[in-house]
Structures are given as C-alpha cells and as structure tokens.
Amino acid sequence: MTHSFKLVDWLNDHPGDDALLHGVETRTSAPVRVERVRESCEAVGLRRLFPAGEGAGYAGGIVSAAVDGLRVGRAVSEVLGASTAGERGGMGGEGAGGER
C-alpha cells in the first residue's frame, strides 16, 4: 500500500498532457476459496453470507464472475423468499413471458 501511495503522489506531480498510463489485467484466481453450500450458495457455517465471483474464488474473469453473480443472485432471492414470478429471460429457461 505504501508503494501505491508514493506512486499516486508521483503521478500527481509528473505526467503531462501527453502522458500515457497503462493498466495491466492479469489472469489469476483468488488464493482462497470461500466454501459454500451447493443448493443455497450460502457460506458453509455462516448463513446469509453469499460468497460470489472472483474474490470468493468462484470465477476467473468478467464473464464467469457475471454468470456466478446471476446464479448467486437467484439463490439469494430464493433463500430470502423473494418472488421470481414474472421474470423475463435469465438463466432459468423462461420464455419471453416468464413461462418455463
């Protein structure tokens, strides 16, 4: 963190209008995986905590994180009792009118 703050201070003092800053995205995965119950997507041993995406170790990129987010979002609504009636599209195989 200290290095990052020093870098930000340097950037505020040095780049001109023609400076190019580059950001690098790496293909890595989380060093840990928060285990979750398969059916409810809740964390094992901690109800109503829904680990999802790259940080929890369930995805390795933007698309897989989005898909995992949809899956966990559906599980959250089921666990919390939210109605999914009238959904359109999505991952459940519904038709345009919400039919299955």
Coordinates of N, CA and C in Angstrom, one line a residue:
M1 N 0.8 -1.2 0.0 CA 0.0 0.0 0.0 C 0.9 1.3 0.0
T2 N 1.9 1.2 0.8 CA 2.8 2.4 0.8 C 3.3 2.7 -0.5
H3 N 3.8 1.7 -1.3 CA 4.3 1.9 -2.6 C 3.2 2.6 -3.5
S4 N 2.0 2.1 -3.4 CA 0.9 2.6 -4.2 C 0.7 4.1 -3.9
F5 N 0.7 4.5 -2.6 CA 0.5 5.9 -2.3 C 1.7 6.8 -2.8
K6 N 2.9 6.3 -2.8 CA 4.0 7.0 -3.3 C 3.9 7.2 -4.8
L7 N 3.4 6.1 -5.5 CA 3.2 6.2 -7.0 C 2.1 7.3 -7.3
V8 N 1.0 7.3 -6.5 CA 0.0 8.3 -6.8 C 0.5 9.7 -6.6
D9 N 1.3 9.9 -5.6 CA 1.9 11.2 -5.3 C 2.8 11.6 -6.5
W10 N 3.6 10.6 -7.1 CA 4.5 10.9 -8.2 C 3.6 11.2 -9.4
L11 N 2.5 10.5 -9.6 CA 1.7 10.8 -10.8 C 1.1 12.2 -10.8
N12 N 0.7 12.6 -9.6 CA 0.1 14.0 -9.5 C 1.1 15.1 -9.8
D13 N 2.4 14.8 -9.7 CA 3.4 15.8 -9.9 C 4.0 15.8 -11.3
H14 N 4.1 14.6 -12.0 CA 4.9 14.5 -13.2 C 4.2 14.3 -14.5
P15 N 3.1 13.7 -14.7 CA 2.6 13.4 -16.0 C 2.2 14.7 -16.7
G16 N 2.4 14.8 -18.0 CA 2.0 16.0 -18.7 C 0.7 15.6 -19.5
D17 N 0.2 16.5 -20.3 CA -1.0 16.3 -21.1 C -0.9 15.1 -22.1
D18 N 0.4 14.8 -22.5 CA 0.6 13.8 -23.5 C 1.0 12.4 -22.8
A19 N 0.9 12.3 -21.5 CA 1.3 11.1 -20.8 C 0.3 10.0 -21.1
L20 N 0.9 8.8 -21.3 CA 0.1 7.6 -21.4 C 0.2 6.7 -20.2
L21 N -0.8 6.3 -19.6 CA -0.8 5.4 -18.4 C -1.4 4.1 -18.8
H22 N -0.7 3.0 -18.5 CA -1.2 1.7 -18.9 C -1.6 0.9 -17.6
G23 N -2.7 0.2 -17.7 CA -3.1 -0.7 -16.7 C -3.0 -2.1 -17.2
V24 N -2.6 -3.1 -16.4 CA -2.5 -4.4 -16.9 C -3.4 -5.3 -16.1
E25 N -4.2 -6.1 -16.8 CA -5.1 -7.1 -16.2 C -4.4 -8.4 -16.3
T26 N -4.3 -9.1 -15.1 CA -3.7 -10.4 -15.1 C -4.8 -11.5 -15.0
R27 N -4.4 -12.7 -15.4 CA -5.3 -13.8 -15.3 C -4.9 -14.6 -14.1
T28 N -5.4 -14.3 -13.0 CA -5.1 -15.0 -11.8 C -6.4 -15.3 -11.1
S29 N -6.3 -16.2 -10.1 CA -7.5 -16.5 -9.4 C -7.3 -16.2 -7.9
A30 N -8.3 -16.2 -7.1 CA -8.2 -15.9 -5.7 C -7.3 -17.0 -5.0
P31 N -6.5 -16.6 -4.1 CA -5.7 -17.6 -3.4 C -6.4 -18.5 -2.4
V32 N -7.7 -18.1 -2.1 CA -8.5 -18.8 -1.2 C -9.9 -19.0 -1.9
R33 N -10.6 -20.0 -1.4 CA -12.0 -20.1 -1.9 C -12.9 -20.3 -0.7
V34 N -13.9 -19.4 -0.6 CA -14.9 -19.5 0.5 C -15.9 -20.5 0.1
E35 N -15.8 -21.6 0.9 CA -16.7 -22.7 0.6 C -18.2 -22.3 0.8
R36 N -19.1 -22.8 -0.1 CA -20.5 -22.5 0.0 C -21.3 -23.8 -0.2
V37 N -22.5 -23.7 0.4 CA -23.5 -24.8 0.2 C -24.0 -24.8 -1.2
R38 N -23.9 -26.0 -1.9 CA -24.3 -26.0 -3.3 C -25.7 -25.5 -3.6
E39 N -26.7 -25.9 -2.8 CA -28.1 -25.6 -3.1 C -28.4 -24.1 -2.8
S40 N -27.9 -23.6 -1.7 CA -28.3 -22.2 -1.3 C -27.2 -21.1 -1.7
C41 N -26.0 -21.6 -2.0 CA -24.9 -20.7 -2.3 C -24.5 -19.9 -1.0
E42 N -25.0 -20.3 0.1 CA -24.5 -19.6 1.4 C -23.2 -20.2 1.8
A43 N -22.4 -19.3 2.5 CA -21.1 -19.8 3.0 C -21.3 -20.9 4.0
V44 N -20.5 -21.9 3.9 CA -20.6 -23.1 4.9 C -20.3 -22.5 6.3
G45 N -21.2 -22.8 7.2 CA -21.1 -22.4 8.6 C -21.5 -20.9 8.9
L46 N -22.0 -20.2 7.8 CA -22.3 -18.8 8.1 C -23.5 -18.5 7.2
R47 N -24.7 -18.7 7.7 CA -25.9 -18.4 7.0 C -26.1 -17.0 6.5
R48 N -26.7 -16.8 5.4 CA -27.0 -15.5 4.8 C -25.7 -14.7 4.4
L49 N -24.6 -15.4 4.2 CA -23.4 -14.8 3.6 C -23.3 -15.5 2.3
F50 N -23.3 -14.8 1.2 CA -23.3 -15.5 -0.2 C -22.0 -15.1 -0.9
P51 N -21.0 -15.9 -0.7 CA -19.7 -15.6 -1.5 C -19.9 -15.8 -3.0
A52 N -19.4 -14.9 -3.8 CA -19.6 -15.0 -5.2 C -18.4 -14.3 -5.9
G53 N -18.2 -14.7 -7.2 CA -17.3 -14.1 -8.1 C -15.8 -14.4 -7.8
E54 N -15.0 -13.5 -8.4 CA -13.5 -13.7 -8.3 C -13.0 -13.7 -6.9
G55 N -13.4 -12.7 -6.1 CA -12.9 -12.6 -4.7 C -13.1 -13.8 -3.9
A56 N -14.2 -14.5 -4.1 CA -14.5 -15.6 -3.3 C -14.0 -16.9 -3.9
G57 N -13.3 -16.8 -5.0 CA -12.7 -18.0 -5.7 C -13.6 -18.7 -6.6
Y58 N -14.7 -18.1 -7.1 CA -15.7 -18.8 -7.9 C -15.7 -18.4 -9.4
A59 N -14.7 -17.5 -9.7 CA -14.7 -17.0 -11.1 C -13.3 -16.7 -11.5
G60 N -13.0 -16.6 -12.8 CA -11.6 -16.3 -13.2 C -11.7 -15.2 -14.3
G61 N -12.7 -14.4 -14.3 CA -12.8 -13.4 -15.3 C -14.1 -12.7 -15.3
I62 N -14.3 -11.7 -16.1 CA -15.5 -10.9 -16.0 C -16.8 -11.7 -16.4
V63 N -16.7 -12.6 -17.4 CA -17.9 -13.3 -17.8 C -18.2 -14.4 -16.7
S64 N -17.3 -15.1 -16.3 CA -17.6 -16.1 -15.3 C -18.0 -15.5 -14.0
A65 N -17.5 -14.3 -13.6 CA -18.0 -13.6 -12.5 C -19.4 -13.2 -12.6
A66 N -19.8 -12.7 -13.8 CA -21.2 -12.3 -14.1 C -22.1 -13.5 -14.0
V67 N -21.7 -14.6 -14.6 CA -22.6 -15.8 -14.5 C -22.7 -16.3 -13.1
D68 N -21.6 -16.3 -12.3 CA -21.7 -16.6 -10.9 C -22.6 -15.7 -10.1
G69 N -22.5 -14.4 -10.5 CA -23.4 -13.4 -9.8 C -24.9 -13.6 -10.1
L70 N -25.2 -14.0 -11.3 CA -26.6 -14.3 -11.6 C -27.1 -15.5 -10.8
R71 N -26.2 -16.6 -10.8 CA -26.6 -17.8 -10.1 C -26.8 -17.5 -8.6
V72 N -25.8 -16.8 -8.0 CA -25.9 -16.5 -6.6 C -27.1 -15.5 -6.3
G73 N -27.3 -14.6 -7.2 CA -28.5 -13.7 -7.0 C -29.8 -14.4 -7.0
R74 N -29.9 -15.4 -7.8 CA -31.1 -16.2 -7.8 C -31.2 -17.0 -6.5
A75 N -30.1 -17.5 -6.0 CA -30.1 -18.3 -4.8 C -30.5 -17.4 -3.6
V76 N -30.0 -16.1 -3.6 CA -30.3 -15.2 -2.6 C -31.8 -14.9 -2.5
S77 N -32.4 -14.7 -3.7 CA -33.8 -14.4 -3.7 C -34.6 -15.6 -3.3
E78 N -34.2 -16.8 -3.5 CA -34.9 -18.0 -3.0 C -34.7 -18.1 -1.5
V79 N -33.5 -17.9 -1.0 CA -33.3 -18.1 0.4 C -34.1 -17.0 1.2
L80 N -34.1 -15.8 0.7 CA -34.8 -14.7 1.4 C -36.3 -14.6 1.1
G81 N -36.8 -15.5 0.2 CA -38.2 -15.6 -0.1 C -38.7 -14.6 -1.1
A82 N -37.8 -14.0 -1.9 CA -38.3 -13.1 -2.9 C -39.0 -13.8 -4.0
S83 N -40.0 -13.3 -4.6 CA -40.8 -13.9 -5.7 C -40.0 -13.7 -7.0
T84 N -40.0 -14.8 -7.8 CA -39.4 -14.7 -9.1 C -40.5 -14.8 -10.1
A85 N -41.7 -14.7 -9.7 CA -42.8 -14.8 -10.7 C -42.7 -13.6 -11.6
G86 N -43.0 -13.8 -12.9 CA -42.9 -12.8 -13.9 C -41.6 -12.4 -14.4
E87 N -40.6 -13.2 -14.1 CA -39.2 -12.9 -14.6 C -39.2 -13.1 -16.1
R88 N -38.4 -12.4 -16.8 CA -38.3 -12.5 -18.2 C -36.8 -12.8 -18.5
G89 N -36.6 -13.8 -19.3 CA -35.3 -14.2 -19.7 C -34.6 -14.8 -18.5
G90 N -33.3 -14.7 -18.5 CA -32.5 -15.2 -17.4 C -32.0 -16.6 -17.6
M91 N -31.5 -17.2 -16.5 CA -30.8 -18.5 -16.6 C -31.8 -19.6 -16.3
G92 N -33.0 -19.4 -16.0 CA -33.9 -20.5 -15.6 C -34.6 -21.1 -16.7
G93 N -34.4 -20.7 -18.0 CA -35.1 -21.3 -19.1 C -36.4 -20.7 -19.4
E94 N -36.7 -19.6 -18.8 CA -38.0 -19.0 -19.0 C -38.2 -18.4 -20.4
G95 N -39.4 -18.4 -20.9 CA -39.6 -17.8 -22.2 C -39.8 -16.3 -22.1
A96 N -40.2 -15.7 -23.1 CA -40.4 -14.2 -23.1 C -41.4 -13.8 -22.1
G97 N -42.4 -14.6 -21.9 CA -43.5 -14.2 -21.0 C -43.3 -14.8 -19.6
G98 N -42.2 -15.4 -19.3 CA -41.9 -15.9 -18.0 C -42.3 -17.4 -17.8
E99 N -42.7 -18.0 -19.0 CA -43.1 -19.5 -18.9 C -41.8 -20.3 -18.8
R100 N -41.9 -21.5 -18.2 CA -40.8 -22.4 -18.1 C -41.0 -23.5 -19.1

